[in-house]
Short mmCIF file of C-alpha atoms and ligand atoms in Angstrom, two decimals:
data_model
loop_
_atom_site.label_atom_id
_atom_site.label_comp_id
_atom_site.label_asym_id
_atom_site.label_seq_id
_atom_site.Cartn_x
_atom_site.Cartn_y
_atom_site.Cartn_z
CA MET A 15 130.85 115.81 117.66
CA ASP A 16 128.53 117.94 115.57
CA ASP A 17 126.98 115.67 112.88
CA ALA A 18 127.55 118.32 110.20
CA ALA A 19 131.31 117.95 110.72
CA LEU A 20 131.29 114.16 110.07
CA PRO A 21 132.07 112.63 106.66
CA LYS A 22 128.89 111.97 104.64
CA PRO A 23 127.85 108.48 103.44
CA LEU A 24 128.48 107.90 99.73
CA ILE A 25 125.25 105.94 99.40
CA PRO A 26 122.20 107.52 101.09
CA PRO A 27 121.10 105.66 104.25
CA VAL A 28 117.76 103.85 104.39
CA TYR A 29 115.41 105.82 106.64
CA GLN A 30 113.28 102.86 107.65
CA GLY A 31 111.46 104.71 110.47
CA VAL A 32 107.91 105.87 109.96
CA SER A 33 107.86 108.92 112.30
CA PHE A 34 110.08 111.94 112.80
CA THR A 35 110.26 113.73 116.16
CA PHE A 36 109.84 117.48 116.52
CA GLU A 37 111.89 119.72 118.77
CA SER A 38 108.82 121.81 119.64
CA THR A 39 105.10 122.13 119.00
CA GLU A 40 106.03 125.11 116.81
CA GLN A 41 108.01 122.77 114.53
CA LEU A 42 105.12 120.26 114.57
CA LYS A 43 102.80 123.09 113.49
CA LYS A 44 105.07 123.77 110.51
CA ALA A 45 105.06 120.05 109.64
CA THR A 46 101.25 119.85 109.64
CA ALA A 47 101.20 122.93 107.38
CA GLY A 48 103.26 120.87 104.86
CA ALA A 49 106.72 122.41 105.44
CA PHE A 50 108.62 119.07 105.25
CA PRO A 51 106.48 116.24 103.86
CA ASN A 52 109.45 113.87 103.63
CA HIS A 53 110.33 114.31 107.33
CA PHE A 54 107.00 113.94 109.12
CA TYR A 55 105.10 110.63 108.77
CA GLY A 56 105.89 107.82 106.29
CA ARG A 57 102.63 107.96 104.35
CA LEU A 58 103.37 111.59 103.32
CA GLY A 59 106.93 110.91 102.22
CA ASN A 60 110.35 109.65 103.28
CA PRO A 61 113.94 110.91 102.70
CA THR A 62 115.13 107.62 101.13
CA VAL A 63 112.13 107.57 98.81
CA LEU A 64 112.77 111.25 98.02
CA GLY A 65 116.34 110.40 96.91
CA ALA A 66 115.02 107.95 94.31
CA GLU A 67 112.28 110.42 93.29
CA GLU A 68 114.87 113.13 92.64
CA ALA A 69 116.96 110.72 90.54
CA ILE A 70 113.91 109.87 88.38
CA ALA A 71 112.92 113.55 88.01
CA ARG A 72 116.46 114.27 86.71
CA LEU A 73 116.25 111.38 84.24
CA GLU A 74 112.80 112.46 83.05
CA ARG A 75 114.04 116.07 82.76
CA CYS A 76 111.18 117.41 84.84
CA ASP A 77 110.77 119.11 88.23
CA HIS A 78 109.40 116.45 90.42
CA ALA A 79 108.55 112.75 90.79
CA LEU A 80 106.48 110.72 93.28
CA LEU A 81 106.97 107.01 93.93
CA PHE A 82 104.27 104.42 94.58
CA GLY A 83 104.13 100.81 95.73
CA SER A 84 103.42 99.66 92.13
CA GLY A 85 102.81 100.99 88.64
CA MET A 86 99.10 100.36 89.15
CA GLY A 87 99.26 102.39 92.39
CA ALA A 88 100.68 105.31 90.38
CA ILE A 89 98.03 104.98 87.64
CA SER A 90 95.28 104.77 90.31
CA ALA A 91 96.53 108.02 91.86
CA LEU A 92 96.26 109.73 88.45
CA LEU A 93 92.70 108.47 88.08
CA PHE A 94 91.48 109.32 91.59
CA GLY A 95 93.47 112.55 91.83
CA LEU A 96 92.47 114.05 88.50
CA MET A 97 89.07 112.73 87.35
CA THR A 98 85.74 113.97 88.68
CA SER A 99 82.18 113.11 87.84
CA GLY A 100 81.07 114.45 84.44
CA ASP A 101 84.62 114.57 83.02
CA ARG A 102 85.67 112.71 79.89
CA MET A 103 88.87 110.72 79.48
CA ALA A 104 90.38 109.85 76.08
CA VAL A 105 92.30 106.56 76.25
CA ASP A 106 94.25 104.59 73.65
CA ARG A 107 92.73 101.10 73.32
CA ARG A 108 96.24 99.60 73.33
CA VAL A 109 97.27 100.77 76.83
CA TYR A 110 98.34 98.24 79.47
CA GLY A 111 95.37 95.89 80.04
CA ASN A 112 95.03 96.48 83.79
CA ALA A 113 95.14 100.27 83.32
CA ALA A 114 92.27 99.96 80.81
CA LEU A 115 90.43 97.67 83.24
CA LEU A 116 90.93 100.17 86.09
CA PHE A 117 89.45 103.00 84.00
CA LYS A 118 86.55 100.82 82.76
CA THR A 119 85.78 99.61 86.30
CA PHE A 120 85.69 103.07 87.87
CA ALA A 121 84.11 105.07 85.01
CA PRO A 122 80.52 104.12 85.98
CA ARG A 123 81.25 104.33 89.72
CA LEU A 124 82.85 107.79 89.56
CA GLY A 125 80.56 109.00 86.74
CA PHE A 126 83.09 109.83 84.04
CA HIS A 127 83.06 108.82 80.38
CA ILE A 128 85.82 107.14 78.37
CA ASP A 129 86.42 107.88 74.67
CA TRP A 130 88.64 105.15 73.20
CA PHE A 131 91.01 105.76 70.30
CA SER A 132 93.45 103.63 68.25
CA SER A 133 95.37 106.23 66.22
CA GLU A 134 96.44 109.88 66.24
CA GLU A 135 93.50 110.75 63.94
CA GLU A 136 91.00 109.10 66.25
CA ALA A 137 92.57 110.85 69.25
CA GLU A 138 92.17 114.23 67.53
CA ALA A 139 88.56 113.41 66.71
CA CYS A 140 87.53 112.31 70.20
CA ILE A 141 89.33 114.92 72.37
CA GLY A 142 86.98 117.82 73.12
CA LYS A 143 86.11 120.55 75.60
CA ASP A 144 85.06 118.12 78.36
CA THR A 145 88.17 115.97 78.04
CA LYS A 146 90.13 116.15 81.28
CA ILE A 147 92.78 113.52 80.55
CA VAL A 148 94.34 111.96 77.47
CA TYR A 149 96.08 108.69 78.39
CA PHE A 150 98.37 106.76 76.03
CA GLU A 151 101.62 104.77 75.55
CA SER A 152 104.32 104.51 72.88
CA PRO A 153 105.56 101.95 72.02
CA THR A 154 102.37 100.03 72.73
CA ASN A 155 102.51 96.60 74.27
CA PRO A 156 102.92 93.99 72.77
CA ARG A 157 102.65 95.13 69.10
CA LEU A 158 105.14 98.00 69.54
CA ASP A 159 103.07 100.53 67.58
CA ILE A 160 104.57 104.01 67.80
CA LEU A 161 102.30 107.00 68.41
CA ASP A 162 103.26 110.54 67.50
CA ILE A 163 103.60 111.84 71.08
CA ALA A 164 103.80 115.55 70.13
CA ARG A 165 100.72 115.25 67.90
CA VAL A 166 98.55 113.61 70.58
CA CYS A 167 99.76 116.19 73.15
CA ALA A 168 98.91 119.05 70.78
CA ALA A 169 95.35 117.69 70.49
CA ALA A 170 95.14 117.57 74.30
CA LYS A 171 96.54 121.12 74.70
CA LYS A 172 93.96 122.51 72.27
CA TYR A 173 91.26 121.67 74.84
CA LYS A 174 93.44 122.20 77.96
CA ALA A 175 93.29 118.45 78.70
CA LEU A 176 96.20 116.87 80.58
CA ALA A 177 98.36 114.53 78.49
CA LEU A 178 99.32 111.48 80.60
CA PHE A 179 101.78 109.01 79.15
CA ASP A 180 102.85 105.55 80.29
CA GLY A 181 106.56 105.32 79.43
CA THR A 182 107.18 101.83 80.84
CA LEU A 183 108.24 100.21 77.54
CA ALA A 184 110.73 102.93 76.60
CA GLY A 185 111.94 104.98 79.56
CA PRO A 186 113.97 108.16 79.97
CA ILE A 187 117.18 106.84 78.38
CA VAL A 188 115.18 106.28 75.20
CA GLN A 189 112.76 109.22 75.12
CA ASN A 190 111.69 112.20 77.25
CA PRO A 191 107.95 112.57 76.66
CA THR A 192 107.62 115.73 78.81
CA GLU A 193 109.82 117.48 76.22
CA LEU A 194 107.25 116.52 73.56
CA GLY A 195 104.31 118.02 75.49
CA VAL A 196 103.34 115.28 77.97
CA ASP A 197 102.20 116.74 81.31
CA ILE A 198 102.77 113.66 83.47
CA VAL A 199 104.75 110.55 82.63
CA VAL A 200 103.93 107.40 84.58
CA HIS A 201 105.99 104.22 84.77
CA SER A 202 105.80 100.78 86.13
CA ALA A 203 109.22 101.41 87.74
CA THR A 204 109.18 97.64 88.40
CA LYS A 205 110.56 97.34 84.86
CA SER A 206 113.53 99.21 83.31
CA LEU A 207 113.85 101.94 85.97
CA ASN A 208 114.69 99.33 88.59
CA GLY A 209 116.02 96.83 86.07
CA HIS A 210 116.50 93.74 88.24
CA HIS A 211 113.10 92.04 88.56
CA ASP A 212 113.23 92.49 92.35
CA VAL A 213 111.15 95.55 93.28
CA LEU A 214 107.49 96.31 92.60
CA CYS A 215 107.15 100.09 92.24
CA GLY A 216 105.57 102.89 90.20
CA VAL A 217 106.29 106.56 89.61
CA ILE A 218 104.75 109.73 88.21
CA ALA A 219 106.89 112.66 87.06
CA GLY A 220 106.01 116.16 85.87
CA PRO A 221 105.74 119.80 86.94
CA LYS A 222 106.07 120.51 90.67
CA ASP A 223 102.57 121.94 91.30
CA LEU A 224 100.81 119.06 89.56
CA ILE A 225 102.92 116.35 91.17
CA GLU A 226 102.67 117.96 94.64
CA SER A 227 98.87 118.07 94.31
CA LEU A 228 98.97 114.32 93.59
CA ARG A 229 100.99 113.75 96.79
CA ILE A 230 97.69 114.36 98.62
CA THR A 231 96.06 111.57 96.60
CA ARG A 232 98.99 109.24 97.33
CA THR A 233 98.73 110.05 101.03
CA LEU A 234 94.98 109.34 101.02
CA LEU A 235 95.32 106.11 99.01
CA GLY A 236 98.32 105.02 101.10
CA ALA A 237 99.98 103.74 97.94
CA ASN A 238 103.54 104.63 99.06
CA LEU A 239 106.75 102.82 98.24
CA ASP A 240 108.59 101.26 101.18
CA PRO A 241 112.01 102.90 101.92
CA SER A 242 113.95 99.60 101.53
CA ALA A 243 112.37 99.08 98.13
CA ALA A 244 113.20 102.71 97.23
CA ALA A 245 116.86 102.10 98.14
CA LEU A 246 116.98 99.07 95.79
CA LEU A 247 115.30 101.12 93.07
CA HIS A 248 117.81 103.95 93.59
CA ARG A 249 120.67 101.48 93.18
CA GLY A 250 119.07 100.23 89.96
CA LEU A 251 118.73 103.80 88.69
CA SER A 252 122.46 104.40 89.15
CA THR A 253 123.21 101.90 86.33
CA ILE A 254 120.31 102.69 83.98
CA SER A 255 122.48 104.58 81.48
CA LEU A 256 124.63 101.42 81.09
CA ARG A 257 121.87 98.82 81.22
CA VAL A 258 119.38 100.25 78.76
CA PRO A 259 121.79 100.92 75.82
CA ARG A 260 123.13 97.38 76.26
CA GLN A 261 119.64 95.86 76.20
CA ASN A 262 118.50 98.02 73.28
CA GLY A 263 121.66 97.23 71.28
CA THR A 264 121.09 93.51 71.78
CA ALA A 265 117.40 93.85 70.87
CA LEU A 266 118.28 95.62 67.59
CA LYS A 267 120.84 92.93 66.71
CA LEU A 268 118.38 90.10 67.45
CA ALA A 269 115.56 91.84 65.55
CA GLN A 270 117.80 92.32 62.50
CA SER A 271 118.81 88.63 62.45
CA LEU A 272 115.24 87.46 62.99
CA GLU A 273 114.05 89.73 60.18
CA GLN A 274 116.74 88.29 57.86
CA TRP A 275 115.55 84.76 58.68
CA ARG A 276 111.95 85.84 58.05
CA GLN A 277 112.79 87.42 54.69
CA ALA A 278 114.62 84.23 53.71
CA GLY A 279 111.40 82.32 54.50
CA LYS A 280 113.15 80.41 57.31
CA LEU A 281 112.11 79.19 60.77
CA GLY A 282 108.35 79.76 60.54
CA LEU A 283 108.52 83.49 61.17
CA GLN A 284 105.44 85.34 59.93
CA GLN A 285 106.40 88.78 61.24
CA VAL A 286 109.14 90.43 63.30
CA LEU A 287 108.12 93.66 64.99
CA TYR A 288 110.72 96.08 66.30
CA PRO A 289 110.63 99.90 65.88
CA GLY A 290 114.32 99.88 64.90
CA LEU A 291 113.67 97.78 61.77
CA GLU A 292 113.06 99.58 58.50
CA SER A 293 110.13 97.20 57.94
CA HIS A 294 108.35 98.64 61.02
CA PRO A 295 105.42 100.79 59.84
CA GLN A 296 106.40 103.76 62.07
CA HIS A 297 110.19 103.34 61.85
CA GLU A 298 110.72 106.92 60.70
CA LEU A 299 108.55 108.38 63.51
CA ALA A 300 110.33 106.15 66.05
CA GLY A 301 113.67 107.53 64.80
CA ARG A 302 112.42 111.08 65.36
CA GLN A 303 111.12 110.70 68.92
CA MET A 304 113.29 107.90 70.34
CA ARG A 305 117.07 107.85 70.85
CA SER A 306 117.11 104.03 70.54
CA PHE A 307 114.32 101.54 69.94
CA GLY A 308 113.72 99.74 73.21
CA HIS A 309 114.43 96.24 74.45
CA ILE A 310 111.23 94.44 73.39
CA VAL A 311 111.08 92.39 70.18
CA ALA A 312 107.77 90.84 69.09
CA LEU A 313 107.42 87.80 66.83
CA ASP A 314 104.46 86.32 65.06
CA LEU A 315 104.79 82.61 64.30
CA LYS A 316 103.09 80.97 61.35
CA GLY A 317 101.73 78.02 63.35
CA GLY A 318 99.65 80.02 65.87
CA THR A 319 99.49 79.41 69.63
CA ASP A 320 100.93 75.86 69.52
CA HIS A 321 103.90 77.06 67.51
CA ALA A 322 104.52 80.03 69.85
CA ARG A 323 104.27 77.75 72.89
CA MET A 324 106.73 75.27 71.38
CA VAL A 325 109.29 78.02 70.73
CA ALA A 326 108.88 79.40 74.28
CA ASP A 327 109.24 75.90 75.73
CA GLU A 328 112.41 75.20 73.68
CA LEU A 329 114.20 78.41 74.74
CA ASN A 330 116.88 77.93 77.40
CA HIS A 331 118.21 81.41 78.09
CA PHE A 332 114.89 83.24 77.78
CA LYS A 333 112.81 82.46 80.86
CA ILE A 334 109.04 82.18 80.58
CA ALA A 335 107.80 85.05 82.74
CA ALA A 336 105.42 88.01 82.59
CA SER A 337 107.62 91.05 83.20
CA LEU A 338 110.26 93.02 81.26
CA GLY A 339 113.13 95.46 81.71
CA GLY A 340 115.40 93.38 83.98
CA ALA A 341 118.73 91.57 83.77
CA GLU A 342 117.24 88.23 82.62
CA SER A 343 115.75 87.88 79.14
CA LEU A 344 112.11 86.82 79.24
CA VAL A 345 109.62 85.37 76.79
CA SER A 346 105.86 85.65 77.14
CA LEU A 347 102.76 84.85 75.09
CA PRO A 348 100.10 87.58 75.16
CA SER A 349 97.48 84.90 74.33
CA LEU A 350 98.29 83.23 77.69
CA THR A 351 99.00 86.38 79.76
CA SER A 352 97.82 89.93 79.00
CA HIS A 353 95.22 88.76 76.44
CA LYS A 354 94.26 85.45 78.06
CA GLY A 355 90.77 84.23 77.16
CA TRP A 356 90.46 86.50 74.10
CA SER A 357 88.89 84.77 71.09
CA ASP A 358 90.83 84.63 67.79
CA GLU A 359 88.45 87.39 66.51
CA GLU A 360 89.18 89.63 69.53
CA LEU A 361 92.89 89.05 69.12
CA ALA A 362 92.56 89.93 65.43
CA SER A 363 90.78 93.21 66.27
CA ALA A 364 93.81 94.14 68.41
CA GLN A 365 96.01 93.02 65.46
CA LEU A 366 97.35 90.20 67.61
CA SER A 367 97.51 86.76 66.12
CA PRO A 368 97.50 83.62 68.30
CA GLY A 369 101.14 82.99 67.32
CA PHE A 370 102.41 86.16 68.95
CA LEU A 371 105.51 85.99 71.20
CA ARG A 372 107.08 88.86 73.16
CA LEU A 373 110.78 88.84 73.93
CA ALA A 374 112.10 91.19 76.66
CA ILE A 375 115.86 91.39 76.26
CA GLY A 376 118.16 91.30 79.29
CA PHE A 377 121.89 91.79 79.80
CA GLU A 378 123.12 88.44 78.44
CA ASP A 379 125.63 87.98 75.62
CA PRO A 380 123.78 88.81 72.36
CA GLU A 381 125.37 85.81 70.58
CA VAL A 382 124.12 83.43 73.27
CA LEU A 383 120.58 84.80 72.93
CA LEU A 384 120.71 84.62 69.13
CA SER A 385 121.81 80.99 69.06
CA ASP A 386 119.17 80.19 71.68
CA LEU A 387 116.49 81.70 69.44
CA ASN A 388 117.88 79.88 66.41
CA GLN A 389 117.84 76.46 68.05
CA ALA A 390 114.34 76.98 69.55
CA LEU A 391 112.88 78.13 66.22
CA GLU A 392 114.53 75.20 64.43
CA LYS A 393 113.23 72.62 66.91
CA ALA A 394 109.73 74.11 66.90
CA GLN A 395 109.26 73.91 63.10
CA LEU A 396 105.87 72.31 62.53
C1 PLP B 407 102.98 99.36 80.40
C2 PLP B 407 102.66 99.01 81.83
N1 PLP B 407 102.12 99.95 82.63
C3 PLP B 407 101.81 99.67 83.91
C4 PLP B 407 102.03 98.43 84.46
C5 PLP B 407 101.66 98.15 85.89
O1 PLP B 407 102.79 98.15 86.68
P1 PLP B 407 102.99 97.28 88.03
O2 PLP B 407 102.98 95.83 87.64
O3 PLP B 407 104.29 97.78 88.56
O4 PLP B 407 101.83 97.63 88.92
C6 PLP B 407 102.62 97.43 83.66
C7 PLP B 407 102.88 96.09 84.22
O5 PLP B 407 103.26 95.19 83.55
C8 PLP B 407 102.94 97.74 82.32
O6 PLP B 407 103.49 96.82 81.50
#
């Protein structure tokens, strides 16, 4: 029977094969000219991966997306695909530590210069005619500072620089940075896009011409996502509009209770940081550019590292782990993970105290998480 007459699968099949066969050398010629990059050879693209890419492009409200084997693979493709010797790159100091390390490592080798900034004003001051890329995040990790995305993009546009934005901490259910002027949004799709702590993957999304030109870089770096991993990611994406509001709602509830305990001088809480709290310094800006406030809540504990460690060790439902965005709630200490080895002075310059704890909220019952936090904070009182 003709395949076209058969019922179609509800869930797209996993095209695990690496090579497609051609009915003629004429068709092969078309393939090598780029006619069907997702039906040629696996390093160029793959139909299963394409399905997940199309789902992300729809969520990000932009033309096109390209998947990678990790978030760092995606960030590397931006670096190697867009920067050339003599260019300048303006980067927010608070971006993900390994992204900053990647840029710092390759700046001298590739011959480009990095201008670091820590605020919208500093971004405006350092972006100039030689700036090729402006790279930033909002909310930042782990302090959850909010940057005015449209303002930073306007500064980039003035000098025809590309605005690149890491949206990992607050994805497309929360905000659509390309609608605020961002040219390319990048994610560690390992986090909320997949949502189950079981796939390592990254993605870039933006206008078709720009993203297609970066396909060449992905092909040369060989940083592709495996089709089986793409199928898991695609399944995760199908529930994102249920998962993320649930996580963000729980995060807001926990942040409000924690803030009440802090204001009452209880449980050793020095500071509770969450963009949805009125006490957050950029609460009003967050309300303008985000539809909800994300699933990360940050705490600063009065007793420093020992206090933060005690709380983490006493928690039962929050697991001690380094990721975020998945079903299970996690707790991590920047002083032992992303900012390991930093002196108290260095931590202070990043406005991070040794007692900092990051909570990444999962799908659990909010009441269970709240009483877990309460008992851990009570037991850990110094
Ligand atoms: C904000 C942010 N960007 C990028 C990455 C890198 O992503 P991956 O671990 O998928 O390579 C991470 C990882 O934690 C991250 O938190």
